[in-house]
CSV table of C-alpha atoms in Angstrom, one decimal:
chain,number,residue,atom,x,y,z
L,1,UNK,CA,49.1,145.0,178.9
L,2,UNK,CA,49.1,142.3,176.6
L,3,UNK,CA,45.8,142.7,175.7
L,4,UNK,CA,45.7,146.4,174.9
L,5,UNK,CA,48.9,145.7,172.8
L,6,UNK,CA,46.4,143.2,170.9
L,7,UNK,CA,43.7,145.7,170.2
L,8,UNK,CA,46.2,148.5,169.2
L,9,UNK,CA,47.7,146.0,166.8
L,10,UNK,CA,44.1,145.0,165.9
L,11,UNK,CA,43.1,147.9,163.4
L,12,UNK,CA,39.8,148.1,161.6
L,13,UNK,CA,40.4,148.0,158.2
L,14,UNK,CA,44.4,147.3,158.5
L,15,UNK,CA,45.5,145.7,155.2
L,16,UNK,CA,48.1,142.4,155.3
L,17,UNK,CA,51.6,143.2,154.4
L,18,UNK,CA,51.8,142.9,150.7
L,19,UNK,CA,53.8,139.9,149.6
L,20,UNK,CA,56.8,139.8,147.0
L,21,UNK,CA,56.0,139.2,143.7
L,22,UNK,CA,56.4,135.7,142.6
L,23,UNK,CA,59.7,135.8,140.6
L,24,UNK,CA,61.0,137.5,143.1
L,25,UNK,CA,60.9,135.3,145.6
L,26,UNK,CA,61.9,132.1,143.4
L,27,UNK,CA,65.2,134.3,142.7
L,28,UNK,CA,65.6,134.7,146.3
L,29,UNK,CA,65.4,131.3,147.0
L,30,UNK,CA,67.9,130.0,144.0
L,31,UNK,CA,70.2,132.5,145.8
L,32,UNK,CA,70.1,131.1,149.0
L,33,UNK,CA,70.2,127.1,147.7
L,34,UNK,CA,73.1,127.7,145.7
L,35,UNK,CA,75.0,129.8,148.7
L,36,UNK,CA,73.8,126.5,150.9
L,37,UNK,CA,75.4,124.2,148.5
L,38,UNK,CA,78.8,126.1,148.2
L,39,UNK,CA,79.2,126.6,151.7
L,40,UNK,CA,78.3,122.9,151.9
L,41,UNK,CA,81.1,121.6,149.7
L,42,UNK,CA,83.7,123.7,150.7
L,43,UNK,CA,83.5,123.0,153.8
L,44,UNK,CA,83.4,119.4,152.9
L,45,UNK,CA,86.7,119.6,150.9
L,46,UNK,CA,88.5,122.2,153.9
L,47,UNK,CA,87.5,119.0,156.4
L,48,UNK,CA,88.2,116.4,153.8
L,49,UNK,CA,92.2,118.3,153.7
L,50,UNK,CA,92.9,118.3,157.3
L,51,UNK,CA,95.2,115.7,159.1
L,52,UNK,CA,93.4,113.0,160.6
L,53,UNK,CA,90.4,113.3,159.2
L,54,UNK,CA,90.6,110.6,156.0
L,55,UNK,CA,87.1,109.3,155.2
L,56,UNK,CA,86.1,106.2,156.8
L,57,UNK,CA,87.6,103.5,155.6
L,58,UNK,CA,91.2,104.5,153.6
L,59,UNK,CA,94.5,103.5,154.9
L,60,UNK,CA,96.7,106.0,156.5
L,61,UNK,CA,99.0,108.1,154.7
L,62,UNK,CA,102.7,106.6,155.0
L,63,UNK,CA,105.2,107.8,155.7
L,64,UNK,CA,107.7,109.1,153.2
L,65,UNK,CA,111.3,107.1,152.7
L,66,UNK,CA,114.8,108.9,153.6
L,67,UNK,CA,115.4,111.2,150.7
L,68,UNK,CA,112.0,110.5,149.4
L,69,UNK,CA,109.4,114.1,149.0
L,70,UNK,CA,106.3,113.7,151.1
L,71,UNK,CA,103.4,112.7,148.5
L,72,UNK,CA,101.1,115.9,147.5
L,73,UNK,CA,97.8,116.3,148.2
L,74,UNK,CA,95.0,114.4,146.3
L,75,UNK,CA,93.6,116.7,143.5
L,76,UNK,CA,90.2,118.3,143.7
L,77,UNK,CA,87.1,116.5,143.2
L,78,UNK,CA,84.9,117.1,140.7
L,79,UNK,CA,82.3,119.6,142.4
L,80,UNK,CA,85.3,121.7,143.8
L,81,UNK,CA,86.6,121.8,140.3
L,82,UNK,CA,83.9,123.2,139.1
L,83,UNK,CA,83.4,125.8,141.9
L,84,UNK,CA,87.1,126.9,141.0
L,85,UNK,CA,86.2,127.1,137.5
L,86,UNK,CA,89.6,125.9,136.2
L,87,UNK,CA,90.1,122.5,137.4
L,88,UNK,CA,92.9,121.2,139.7
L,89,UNK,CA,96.1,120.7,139.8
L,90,UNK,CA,97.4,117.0,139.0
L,91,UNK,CA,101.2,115.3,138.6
L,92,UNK,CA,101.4,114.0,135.4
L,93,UNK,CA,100.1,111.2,133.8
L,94,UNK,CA,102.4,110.8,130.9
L,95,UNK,CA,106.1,111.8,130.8
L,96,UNK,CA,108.6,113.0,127.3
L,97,UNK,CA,111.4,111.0,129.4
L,98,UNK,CA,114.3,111.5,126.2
L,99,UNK,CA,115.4,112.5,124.3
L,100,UNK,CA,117.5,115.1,123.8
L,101,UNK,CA,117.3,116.8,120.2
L,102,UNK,CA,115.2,113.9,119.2
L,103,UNK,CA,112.7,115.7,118.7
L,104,UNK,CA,110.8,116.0,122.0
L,105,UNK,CA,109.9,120.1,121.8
L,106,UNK,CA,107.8,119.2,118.7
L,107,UNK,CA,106.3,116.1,119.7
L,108,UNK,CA,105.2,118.2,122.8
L,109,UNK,CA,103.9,121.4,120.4
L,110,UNK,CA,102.2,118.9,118.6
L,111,UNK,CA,100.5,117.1,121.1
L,112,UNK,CA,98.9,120.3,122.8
L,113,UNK,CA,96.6,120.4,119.9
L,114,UNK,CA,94.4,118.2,121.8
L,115,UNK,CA,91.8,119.2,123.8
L,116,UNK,CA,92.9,116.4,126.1
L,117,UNK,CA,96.4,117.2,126.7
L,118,UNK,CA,97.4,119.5,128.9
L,119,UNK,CA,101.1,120.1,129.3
L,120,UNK,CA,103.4,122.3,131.2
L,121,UNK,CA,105.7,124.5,128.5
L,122,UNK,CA,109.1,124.9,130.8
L,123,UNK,CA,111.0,121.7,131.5
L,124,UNK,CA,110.8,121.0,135.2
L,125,UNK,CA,113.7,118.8,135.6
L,126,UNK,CA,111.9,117.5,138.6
L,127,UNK,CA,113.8,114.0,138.9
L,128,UNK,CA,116.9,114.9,137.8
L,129,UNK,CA,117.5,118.7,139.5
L,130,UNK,CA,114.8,119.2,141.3
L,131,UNK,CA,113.7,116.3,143.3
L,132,UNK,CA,114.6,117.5,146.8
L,133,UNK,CA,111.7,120.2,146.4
L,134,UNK,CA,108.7,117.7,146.7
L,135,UNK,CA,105.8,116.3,144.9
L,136,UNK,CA,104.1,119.7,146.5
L,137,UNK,CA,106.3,121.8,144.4
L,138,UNK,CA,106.5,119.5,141.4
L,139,UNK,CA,102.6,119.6,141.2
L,140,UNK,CA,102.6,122.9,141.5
L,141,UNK,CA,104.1,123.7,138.0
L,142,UNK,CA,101.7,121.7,136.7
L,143,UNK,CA,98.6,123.1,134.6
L,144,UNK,CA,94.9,123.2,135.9
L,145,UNK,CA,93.1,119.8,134.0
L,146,UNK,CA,89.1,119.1,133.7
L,147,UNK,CA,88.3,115.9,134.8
L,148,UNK,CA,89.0,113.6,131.9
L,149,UNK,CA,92.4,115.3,130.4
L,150,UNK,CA,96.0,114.3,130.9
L,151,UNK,CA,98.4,116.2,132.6
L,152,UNK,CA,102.1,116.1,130.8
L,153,UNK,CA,105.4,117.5,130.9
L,154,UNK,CA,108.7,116.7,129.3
L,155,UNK,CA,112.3,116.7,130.1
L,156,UNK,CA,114.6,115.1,128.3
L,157,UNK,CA,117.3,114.6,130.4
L,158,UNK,CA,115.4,112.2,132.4
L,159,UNK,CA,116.2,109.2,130.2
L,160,UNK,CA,119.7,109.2,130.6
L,161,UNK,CA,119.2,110.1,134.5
L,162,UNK,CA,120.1,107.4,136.4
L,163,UNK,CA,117.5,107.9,139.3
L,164,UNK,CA,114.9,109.0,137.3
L,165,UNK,CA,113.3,105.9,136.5
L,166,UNK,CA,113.0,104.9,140.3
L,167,UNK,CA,111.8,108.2,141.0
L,168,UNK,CA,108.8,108.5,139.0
L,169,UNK,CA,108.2,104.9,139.7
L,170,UNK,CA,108.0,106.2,143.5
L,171,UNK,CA,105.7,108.9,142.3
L,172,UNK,CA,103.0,106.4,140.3
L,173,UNK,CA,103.8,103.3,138.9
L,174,UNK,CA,101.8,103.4,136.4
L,175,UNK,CA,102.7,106.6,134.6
L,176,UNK,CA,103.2,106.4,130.8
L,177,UNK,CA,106.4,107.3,129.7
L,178,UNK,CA,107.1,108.2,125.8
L,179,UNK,CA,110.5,108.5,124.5
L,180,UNK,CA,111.0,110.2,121.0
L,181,UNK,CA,114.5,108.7,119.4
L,182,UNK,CA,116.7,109.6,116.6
L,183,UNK,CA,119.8,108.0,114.3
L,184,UNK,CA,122.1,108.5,116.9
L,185,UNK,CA,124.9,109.9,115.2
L,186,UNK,CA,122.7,112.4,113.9
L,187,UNK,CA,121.1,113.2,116.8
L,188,UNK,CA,125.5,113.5,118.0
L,189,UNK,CA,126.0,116.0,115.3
L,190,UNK,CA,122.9,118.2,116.4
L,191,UNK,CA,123.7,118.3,119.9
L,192,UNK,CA,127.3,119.8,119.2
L,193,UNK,CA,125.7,122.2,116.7
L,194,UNK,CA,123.1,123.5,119.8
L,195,UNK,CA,126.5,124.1,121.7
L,196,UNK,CA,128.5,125.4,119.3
L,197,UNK,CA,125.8,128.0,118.8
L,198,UNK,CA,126.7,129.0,122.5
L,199,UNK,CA,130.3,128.3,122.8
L,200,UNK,CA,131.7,129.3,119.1
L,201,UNK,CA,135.0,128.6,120.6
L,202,UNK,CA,134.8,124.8,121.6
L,203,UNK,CA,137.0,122.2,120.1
L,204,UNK,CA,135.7,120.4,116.9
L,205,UNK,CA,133.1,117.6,116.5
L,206,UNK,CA,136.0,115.4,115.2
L,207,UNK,CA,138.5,116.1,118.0
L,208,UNK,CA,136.0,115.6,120.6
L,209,UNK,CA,134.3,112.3,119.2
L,210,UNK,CA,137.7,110.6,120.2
L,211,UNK,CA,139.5,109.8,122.7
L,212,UNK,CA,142.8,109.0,120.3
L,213,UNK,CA,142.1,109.7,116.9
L,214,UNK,CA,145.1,107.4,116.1
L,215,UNK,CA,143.7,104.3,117.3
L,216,UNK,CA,140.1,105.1,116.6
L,217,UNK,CA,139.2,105.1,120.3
L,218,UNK,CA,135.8,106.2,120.6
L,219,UNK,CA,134.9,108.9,123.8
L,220,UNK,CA,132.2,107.4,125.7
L,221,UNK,CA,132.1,110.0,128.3
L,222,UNK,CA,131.2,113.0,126.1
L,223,UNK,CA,127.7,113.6,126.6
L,224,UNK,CA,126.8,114.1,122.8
L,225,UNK,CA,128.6,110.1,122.5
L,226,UNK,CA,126.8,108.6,125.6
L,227,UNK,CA,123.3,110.1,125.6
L,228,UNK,CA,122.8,108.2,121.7
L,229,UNK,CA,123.9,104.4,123.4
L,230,UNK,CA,120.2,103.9,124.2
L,231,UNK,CA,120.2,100.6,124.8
L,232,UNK,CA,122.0,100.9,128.0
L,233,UNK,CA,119.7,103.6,129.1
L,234,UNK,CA,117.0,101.6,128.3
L,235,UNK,CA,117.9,98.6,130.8
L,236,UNK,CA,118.0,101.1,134.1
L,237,UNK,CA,114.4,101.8,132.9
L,238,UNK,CA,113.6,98.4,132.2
L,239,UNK,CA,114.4,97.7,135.8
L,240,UNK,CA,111.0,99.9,137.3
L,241,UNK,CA,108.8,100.1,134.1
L,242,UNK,CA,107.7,97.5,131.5
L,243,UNK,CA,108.9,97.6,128.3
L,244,UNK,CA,104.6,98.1,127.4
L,245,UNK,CA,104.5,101.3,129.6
L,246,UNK,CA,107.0,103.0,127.2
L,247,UNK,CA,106.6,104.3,124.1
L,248,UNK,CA,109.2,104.9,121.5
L,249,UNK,CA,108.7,107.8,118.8
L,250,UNK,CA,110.9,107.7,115.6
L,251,UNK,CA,112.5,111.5,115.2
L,252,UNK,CA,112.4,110.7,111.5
L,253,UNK,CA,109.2,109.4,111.4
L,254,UNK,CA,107.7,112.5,113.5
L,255,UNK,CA,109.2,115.1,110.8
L,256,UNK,CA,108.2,112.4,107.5
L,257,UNK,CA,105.0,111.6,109.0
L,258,UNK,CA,103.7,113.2,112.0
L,259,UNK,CA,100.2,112.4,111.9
L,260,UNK,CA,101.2,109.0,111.5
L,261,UNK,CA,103.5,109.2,114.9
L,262,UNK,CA,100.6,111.1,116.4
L,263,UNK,CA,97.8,108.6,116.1
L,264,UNK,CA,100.6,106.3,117.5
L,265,UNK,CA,100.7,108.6,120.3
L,266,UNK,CA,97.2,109.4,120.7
L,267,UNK,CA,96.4,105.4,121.1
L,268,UNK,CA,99.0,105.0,123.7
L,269,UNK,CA,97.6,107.8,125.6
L,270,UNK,CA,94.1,106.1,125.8
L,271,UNK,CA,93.2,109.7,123.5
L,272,UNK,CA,90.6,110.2,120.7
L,273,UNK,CA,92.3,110.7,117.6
L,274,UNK,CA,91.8,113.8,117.1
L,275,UNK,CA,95.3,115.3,115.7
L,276,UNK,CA,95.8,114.2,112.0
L,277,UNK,CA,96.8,115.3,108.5
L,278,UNK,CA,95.1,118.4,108.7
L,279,UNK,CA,96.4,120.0,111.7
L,280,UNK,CA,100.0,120.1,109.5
L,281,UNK,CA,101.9,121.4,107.0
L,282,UNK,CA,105.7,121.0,106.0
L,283,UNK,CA,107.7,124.0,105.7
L,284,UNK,CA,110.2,123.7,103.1
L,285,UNK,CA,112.5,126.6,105.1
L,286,UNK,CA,112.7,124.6,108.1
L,287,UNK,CA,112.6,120.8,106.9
L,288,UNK,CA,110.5,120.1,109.1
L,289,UNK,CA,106.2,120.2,109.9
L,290,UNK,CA,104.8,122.9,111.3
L,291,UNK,CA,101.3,123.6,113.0
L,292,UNK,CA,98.2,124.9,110.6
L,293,UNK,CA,96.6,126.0,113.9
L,294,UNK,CA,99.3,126.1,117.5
L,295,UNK,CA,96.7,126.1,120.7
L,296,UNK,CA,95.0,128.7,121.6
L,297,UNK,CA,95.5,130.7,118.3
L,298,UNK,CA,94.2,130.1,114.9
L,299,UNK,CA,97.7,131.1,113.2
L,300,UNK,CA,100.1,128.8,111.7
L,301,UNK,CA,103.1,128.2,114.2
L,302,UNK,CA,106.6,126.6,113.4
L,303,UNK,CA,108.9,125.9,116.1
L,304,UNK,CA,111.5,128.3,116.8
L,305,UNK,CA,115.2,129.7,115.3
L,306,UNK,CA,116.4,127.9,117.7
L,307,UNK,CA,115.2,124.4,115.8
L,308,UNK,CA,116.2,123.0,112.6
L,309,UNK,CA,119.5,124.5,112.7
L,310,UNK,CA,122.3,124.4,109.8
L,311,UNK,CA,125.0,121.3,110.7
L,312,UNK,CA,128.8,121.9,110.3
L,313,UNK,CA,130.3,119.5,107.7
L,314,UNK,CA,131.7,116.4,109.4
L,315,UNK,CA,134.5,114.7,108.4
L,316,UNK,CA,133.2,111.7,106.8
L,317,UNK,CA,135.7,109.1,108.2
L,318,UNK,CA,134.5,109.9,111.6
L,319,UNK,CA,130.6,109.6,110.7
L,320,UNK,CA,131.4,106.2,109.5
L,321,UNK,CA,133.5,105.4,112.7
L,322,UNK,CA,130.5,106.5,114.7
L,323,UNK,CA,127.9,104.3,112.9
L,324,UNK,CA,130.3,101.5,112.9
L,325,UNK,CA,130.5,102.2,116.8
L,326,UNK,CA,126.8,102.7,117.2
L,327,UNK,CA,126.0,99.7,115.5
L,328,UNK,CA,125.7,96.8,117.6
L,329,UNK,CA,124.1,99.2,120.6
L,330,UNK,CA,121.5,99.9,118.0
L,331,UNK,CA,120.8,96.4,116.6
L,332,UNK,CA,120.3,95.5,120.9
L,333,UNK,CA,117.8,98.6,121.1
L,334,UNK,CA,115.8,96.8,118.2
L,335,UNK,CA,115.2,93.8,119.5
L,336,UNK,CA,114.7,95.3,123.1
L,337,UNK,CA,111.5,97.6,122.0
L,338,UNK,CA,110.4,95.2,119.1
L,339,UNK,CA,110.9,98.2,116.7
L,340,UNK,CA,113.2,98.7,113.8
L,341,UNK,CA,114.2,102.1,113.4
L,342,UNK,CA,116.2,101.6,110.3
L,343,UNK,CA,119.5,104.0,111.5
L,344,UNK,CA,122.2,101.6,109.6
């Protein structure tokens, strides 16, 4: 059988099967290597995810505190980062910690500029409202990064949060924190006006800033009072971070010279300075610097209504009374961060 099969099959005169043409086959075979190596490496990072199965040589995961969220994942490596063709997901690497209307929405604007800095746009309030959700969650809000960029968000309540500090030292100690500051009776006298622009009906800045206008009695507990005492905030913060982990960004120094507070920024970051001079322009409407170009669009861009609003006249009596009061808390915030801020 076998051998009639043969002679059948053995044709006088049968012609080979022609063979592909050359470029053909070298496409084929780029499509199959390339389909080898992404099956390869996802598999590699599905294995590498799975419980148990840590590569040779790392410590176990630990487990997480009472209270505490359970760490998040590790972050794509570079190959599945570029197979995703966006990047990964990472918790930040620098943190806007404070403070409120100091100046920390336009430090942030600015900052996006960079082609290193990627930031998320909503505050997340993670460690102050949030924190029971996880790192999982937390990471989750955060942009996609390339290898090589920093990952940042901002919240300003965070300073003046009195677990925050231990918080984020839980997540990584060594995240940089930056903390934009203003004069803090001005930075008083904003605040209200922000409320006032909600609640038209709420008492006024005077009657508020005291707790007995007779004796002069100063009201620590109103929020607007008690967020400006930084020096006291500064000590909880003190307590998980070095004082060289923080950086402190003069309000009036960000709106007289931002490129100035930038490059400041920039360094700190361990960023190319890249933002300067000519990425701003001062608008004369606002008081205040606006963006030549705002990322992703190549039109200028000011902040918005909602910034560089009109402050109610303040009795004078009380202004002095407040810088009187916010003297000596200022002269101990000096000489904490080494800076003179120049508020009195």
């Amino acid at each position: 059988m076998g051998q009639r099969l043969n002679r059948c099959l053995d044709v006088p005169g049968a012609l080979p099967p022609p063979l592909l043409p050359l470029k053909r086959r070298l496409l084929l075979l780029s499509i199959m290597l390339f389909l080898w190596l992404y099956m390869f490496y996802s598999c590699a990072g599905s294995c590498a995810a799975l419980p148990g199965l840590a590569p040779r040589g790392s410590a176990p995961p630990e487990d997480s505190g009472p209270g505490e969220p359970r760490a998040a994942p590790a972050a794509l490596s570079p190959i599945s980062a570029f197979l995703n063709g966006s990047g990964s997901k990472r918790l930040p690497q620098a943190i806007i910690i404070g403070v409120k209307k100091g100046g920390t929405r336009a430090l942030l604007e600015f900052l996006r500029v960079h082609p290193d800095v990627r930031a998320v746009g909503a505050e997340p309030h993670f460690f102050d409202r949030n924190y029971e959700r996880g790192l999982a969650w937390y990471r989750d809000l955060m942009p996609r990064t390339l290898e090589g960029q920093i990952t940042m968000e901002k919240t300003p309540s965070y300073f003046v949060t009195k677990e925050a500090p231990a918080r984020i030292s839980s997540m990584a100690k060594g995240t940089k924190l930056i903390v934009v500051v203003r004069d803090p009776v001005t930075r008083a006298i904003s605040d209200y006006t922000q409320t006032l622009s909600k609640k038209p009906d709420i008492p006024t800045f005077e009657s508020l800033t005291f707790k007995n206008r007779t004796t002069g009695l100063i009201d620590t507990s109103w929020s607007a009072i008690q967020i400006g005492i930084y020096a006291k905030h500064l000590e909880n913060w003190l307590l998980y971070f070095p004082i060289g982990q923080i950086l402190f960004v003069s309000g009036e120094r960000l709106i007289s010279d931002p490129a100035g507070e930038l490059g400041r920024v920039q360094d700190f970051l361990g960023l190319k300075r890249i933002i300067t001079d000519k990425h701003f322009y001062f608008n004369k409407t606002k008081g205040f610097p606006c963006l030549k170009k705002a990322e992703g669009s190549s039109k200028p861009h000011c902040l918005g209504k909602t910034k560089g609003r009109t402050h109610p006249d303040i009795d004078q009596e009380v202004v002095q009374r407040l810088r009187d009061f916010y003297r000596p808390f200022n002269m101990k915030f000096y000489q904490m961060t080494g800076q003179d801020f120049g508020w009195d």
